[in-house]
Tab-separated table of C-alpha atoms in Angstrom:
chain	number	residue	atom	x	y	z
A	1	MET	CA	-0.182	-0.119	0.129
A	2	ARG	CA	1.177	3.576	-0.905
A	3	ARG	CA	1.598	5.520	1.639
A	4	TYR	CA	1.076	9.697	1.035
A	5	ARG	CA	3.488	12.224	3.404
A	6	HIS	CA	2.393	15.237	3.861
A	7	SER	CA	4.230	18.356	3.167
A	8	GLU	CA	6.508	20.921	5.010
A	9	GLN	CA	5.115	23.681	3.621
A	10	ARG	CA	1.173	23.040	4.237
A	11	VAL	CA	-0.924	25.674	4.421
A	12	PRO	CA	-2.640	25.771	7.948
A	13	THR	CA	-6.513	25.581	7.187
A	14	GLY	CA	-7.982	28.716	7.290
A	15	ARG	CA	-4.939	30.609	5.957
A	16	PRO	CA	-6.300	31.229	2.829
A	17	TYR	CA	-9.451	32.408	3.847
A	18	LEU	CA	-8.056	34.463	6.835
A	19	LEU	CA	-5.402	36.664	4.676
A	20	ARG	CA	-7.735	37.426	1.733
A	21	GLU	CA	-9.933	38.985	4.614
A	22	VAL	CA	-6.882	41.519	5.243
A	23	TYR	CA	-6.453	42.103	2.064
A	24	ASP	CA	-9.868	43.282	1.190
A	25	LYS	CA	-9.780	45.246	4.814
A	26	THR	CA	-6.746	47.232	4.450
A	27	PRO	CA	-7.616	49.509	0.996
A	28	SER	CA	-10.721	50.662	2.938
A	29	ILE	CA	-8.256	51.861	6.047
A	30	ASP	CA	-5.776	53.548	4.022
A	31	ASP	CA	-8.397	55.673	2.274
A	32	ARG	CA	-9.889	56.595	5.475
A	33	ILE	CA	-6.571	57.547	7.547
A	34	CYS	CA	-5.295	59.498	4.130
A	35	ALA	CA	-8.558	61.638	3.783
A	36	LEU	CA	-7.675	62.623	7.056
A	37	PRO	CA	-6.579	66.363	7.515
A	38	ASP	CA	-3.569	67.164	10.033
A	39	PRO	CA	-5.052	67.593	12.786
A	40	ALA	CA	-8.608	66.378	12.722
A	41	ASP	CA	-11.283	66.373	14.948
A	42	PRO	CA	-10.997	63.208	16.920
A	43	THR	CA	-14.427	61.729	16.243
A	44	GLU	CA	-13.306	62.083	13.065
A	45	TYR	CA	-11.007	58.825	14.277
A	46	GLU	CA	-14.048	56.529	16.232
A	47	ALA	CA	-14.548	54.936	12.817
A	48	ILE	CA	-10.909	53.984	11.941
A	49	ALA	CA	-9.902	52.942	15.378
A	50	ASP	CA	-13.183	50.314	14.608
A	51	ALA	CA	-12.167	49.373	11.129
A	52	LEU	CA	-8.290	48.961	12.755
A	53	TRP	CA	-9.258	46.682	15.871
A	54	ASP	CA	-11.910	44.364	13.124
A	55	LEU	CA	-8.465	44.614	11.083
A	56	PHE	CA	-6.408	43.376	13.976
A	57	LEU	CA	-8.700	40.544	15.094
A	58	SER	CA	-8.248	39.678	11.417
A	59	THR	CA	-4.725	39.236	11.260
A	60	ARG	CA	-3.978	37.835	15.792
A	61	ASN	CA	-5.919	34.882	13.917
A	62	LEU	CA	-3.258	34.841	11.590
A	63	ALA	CA	-0.643	34.381	14.087
A	64	GLU	CA	0.178	32.166	16.683
A	65	GLN	CA	-1.661	32.664	20.326
A	66	ARG	CA	0.442	34.152	23.138
A	67	SER	CA	0.219	35.148	27.031
A	68	GLY	CA	-0.979	37.196	28.485
A	69	THR	CA	0.149	36.816	31.905
A	70	GLY	CA	3.951	35.580	30.937
A	71	CYS	CA	3.261	32.606	33.094
A	72	THR	CA	3.496	29.133	32.376
A	73	ARG	CA	0.971	27.571	35.284
A	74	HIS	CA	-1.519	30.053	33.814
A	75	PRO	CA	-0.636	31.270	30.756
A	76	ASP	CA	-4.900	32.270	30.392
A	77	GLY	CA	-5.119	33.544	33.786
A	78	PRO	CA	-5.971	36.889	34.851
A	79	VAL	CA	-3.970	39.716	34.778
A	80	ASP	CA	-2.498	41.521	37.727
A	81	THR	CA	-2.789	45.371	36.642
A	82	GLU	CA	-1.375	46.572	39.457
A	83	ALA	CA	2.000	44.190	39.590
A	84	PRO	CA	4.741	45.678	41.479
A	85	GLU	CA	8.195	46.088	39.445
A	86	ASP	CA	10.467	43.041	38.631
A	87	TRP	CA	6.436	41.139	39.191
A	88	GLY	CA	5.206	38.407	37.066
A	89	PHE	CA	1.143	39.198	35.086
A	90	CYS	CA	-0.358	36.625	36.661
A	91	LEU	CA	-2.626	37.618	39.140
A	92	LEU	CA	-2.924	34.087	40.672
A	93	CYS	CA	0.647	33.845	41.708
A	94	ASN	CA	1.111	37.690	42.353
A	95	THR	CA	-1.924	36.543	45.107
A	96	ASN	CA	0.366	33.973	46.402
A	97	ARG	CA	3.260	35.987	47.030
A	98	ARG	CA	1.228	38.495	49.262
A	99	ARG	CA	-0.090	36.151	50.875
A	100	GLY	CA	3.238	34.601	51.487
A	101	GLN	CA	4.200	32.030	49.251
A	102	PRO	CA	6.993	33.816	47.439
A	103	SER	CA	7.950	30.396	45.931
A	104	SER	CA	4.543	31.149	43.590
A	105	THR	CA	6.862	33.468	40.808
A	106	ALA	CA	5.511	33.940	37.159
A	107	ALA	CA	7.627	34.110	34.111
A	108	GLN	CA	11.239	36.199	34.811
A	109	LYS	CA	10.668	39.012	32.050
A	110	PRO	CA	6.948	38.850	31.072
A	111	PRO	CA	5.707	41.104	28.705
A	112	LYS	CA	4.359	44.440	29.192
A	113	HIS	CA	2.070	44.218	26.382
A	114	VAL	CA	0.754	41.468	25.144
A	115	TRP	CA	0.555	43.087	21.726
A	116	ALA	CA	2.691	46.075	20.560
A	117	VAL	CA	1.845	49.507	22.095
A	118	PRO	CA	3.914	52.089	20.273
A	119	PRO	CA	5.469	55.169	22.774
A	120	PRO	CA	3.568	58.680	22.819
A	121	PRO	CA	3.250	61.085	21.645
A	122	TYR	CA	0.108	59.370	19.529
A	123	THR	CA	-0.113	61.835	16.340
A	124	HIS	CA	-1.754	61.830	12.916
A	125	GLY	CA	1.776	61.816	11.545
A	126	ALA	CA	2.698	58.456	13.565
A	127	LEU	CA	-0.288	56.717	12.365
A	128	LEU	CA	0.373	57.470	8.559
A	129	GLN	CA	4.092	55.692	9.301
A	130	THR	CA	2.652	53.163	10.924
A	131	ARG	CA	0.328	52.753	7.901
A	132	ARG	CA	3.343	52.607	5.845
A	133	SER	CA	4.999	49.952	7.539
A	134	LEU	CA	2.159	47.469	7.834
A	135	ASN	CA	1.541	48.334	4.118
A	136	ASP	CA	4.671	47.030	3.723
A	137	ALA	CA	4.697	43.917	5.657
A	138	LEU	CA	1.372	42.923	4.157
A	139	LEU	CA	3.352	42.910	0.346
A	140	GLU	CA	5.294	39.894	1.665
A	141	LEU	CA	3.013	38.006	3.060
A	142	ASN	CA	1.924	35.086	1.536
A	143	TYR	CA	0.375	31.595	2.611
A	144	ARG	CA	3.639	30.353	3.284
A	145	ALA	CA	5.489	32.959	5.311
A	146	PRO	CA	7.435	32.207	8.290
A	147	ASP	CA	5.103	33.294	11.603
A	148	ALA	CA	7.227	35.360	12.768
A	149	SER	CA	5.485	37.745	9.292
A	150	PHE	CA	2.712	37.279	10.744
A	151	GLN	CA	3.202	38.107	14.018
A	152	ALA	CA	5.104	41.001	12.876
A	153	VAL	CA	1.475	42.128	11.279
A	154	ALA	CA	-0.318	42.137	13.907
A	155	ASP	CA	1.432	44.027	16.065
A	156	LEU	CA	1.539	47.035	13.221
A	157	ALA	CA	-2.379	46.629	13.306
A	158	HIS	CA	-2.550	46.198	17.267
A	159	ALA	CA	-0.033	49.215	17.506
A	160	ALA	CA	-2.129	51.431	14.440
A	161	PHE	CA	-5.190	50.317	16.220
A	162	VAL	CA	-3.972	51.974	19.830
A	163	ILE	CA	-2.843	55.045	18.283
A	164	ALA	CA	-6.201	55.898	15.815
A	165	ARG	CA	-7.915	55.405	19.280
A	166	GLU	CA	-6.058	57.342	21.798
A	167	LEU	CA	-6.311	59.843	19.075
A	168	SER	CA	-10.229	59.358	18.500
A	169	ARG	CA	-10.196	60.894	22.791
A	170	PRO	CA	-11.518	64.123	23.475
A	171	ARG	CA	-8.744	67.272	23.955
A	172	THR	CA	-9.334	68.371	27.178
A	173	TYR	CA	-6.076	67.335	28.695
A	174	GLY	CA	-2.709	67.892	27.350
A	175	CYS	CA	-1.185	64.529	28.490
A	176	LEU	CA	0.676	63.041	25.954
A	177	VAL	CA	0.419	59.637	27.548
A	178	HIS	CA	-2.756	59.143	28.023
A	179	PRO	CA	-4.776	62.476	25.877
A	180	GLY	CA	-8.378	62.728	27.346
A	181	ALA	CA	-8.054	61.192	30.726
A	182	PRO	CA	-9.305	63.146	34.215
A	183	LEU	CA	-6.933	65.480	36.715
A	184	ASP	CA	-5.985	63.618	39.563
A	185	PRO	CA	-8.164	66.147	42.147
A	186	ALA	CA	-5.308	64.846	44.877
A	187	ALA	CA	-2.428	65.486	42.244
A	188	PRO	CA	0.419	69.037	44.322
A	189	LYS	CA	-0.352	72.080	43.302
A	190	GLY	CA	1.363	73.545	40.331
A	191	ARG	CA	1.270	69.922	38.855
A	192	PRO	CA	-1.562	68.851	37.315
A	193	MET	CA	-1.669	65.240	35.932
A	194	CYS	CA	-4.076	62.699	35.244
A	195	ILE	CA	-5.705	60.362	37.184
A	196	PHE	CA	-3.024	57.894	35.298
A	197	CYS	CA	0.414	59.580	35.800
A	198	ALA	CA	-0.519	60.438	39.170
A	199	GLY	CA	-1.226	56.810	40.571
A	200	ARG	CA	1.906	55.797	38.458
A	201	GLU	CA	4.400	57.944	40.391
A	202	ARG	CA	2.484	57.627	43.760
A	203	ARG	CA	2.738	53.879	43.084
A	204	ALA	CA	6.361	54.400	42.349
A	205	SER	CA	7.221	56.615	45.604
A	206	TYR	CA	5.731	53.193	47.979
A	207	GLY	CA	8.663	51.642	46.886
A	208	PRO	CA	8.842	47.400	46.703
A	209	PRO	CA	6.483	45.692	48.226
A	210	THR	CA	6.723	43.758	51.287
A	211	VAL	CA	6.483	40.439	51.799
A	212	THR	CA	5.138	38.776	54.829
A	213	VAL	CA	6.473	34.930	54.980
A	214	ARG	CA	4.509	33.093	57.349
A	215	PRO	CA	6.672	30.623	60.130
A	216	SER	CA	6.570	27.059	59.862
A	217	ARG	CA	4.512	25.357	63.063
A	218	PRO	CA	7.055	23.365	64.925
A	219	LEU	CA	6.407	19.746	64.363
A	220	PRO	CA	4.931	18.200	67.453
A	221	PRO	CA	6.802	16.056	69.386
A	222	VAL	CA	6.870	12.194	69.230
A	223	ARG	CA	4.423	10.348	71.142
A	224	HIS	CA	6.095	6.368	72.157
A	225	PRO	CA	3.587	3.741	73.373
A	226	ASP	CA	3.694	2.592	76.139
A	227	ARG	CA	5.314	-0.060	77.060
């Protein structure tokens, strides 16, 4: 009986359909971005942010799944948004450490973000530059491209979405990191800061957290039966 061997260049199931879906969504997004003036009203970026998020979902399905916690024990567990510095992002492991179990640790170098997040400031020019990089990466993409190429496309799509999302926020406060965020009423006078930046500085001033290790209970004496 003749046996057939699968080719090493076999295309994964569903990749051609998802890749065609990405190619169909990209031109309309490019037209919307190029048609906007600089600067544009924040409301004009809302539809672009929604379209980029839809594009990111398609590119994310083409790439390998990533863990938001960086933890080998709980790869799909909840993320600790208040994780101290040099700690993992796994909420379950960090809770055990806070309870006095220092041996419970997450990944040594957890990713700061699951997908790429560009640094501020977020401007219309940054959105155009990210769009060009995304189009260049899509031109080199094919059915048998390596997995790293699909991950790079997903990162660029997410970066473009983050920029458009920040540009769609109301311009009520000039924070470059969190545009549109409300002011912190407890911030020092003369230093107006948004609530996110003020909270980050406040947590940094607390220093590293103290881990209380529970003392082990002494073993009871061994009772020998009376002879």
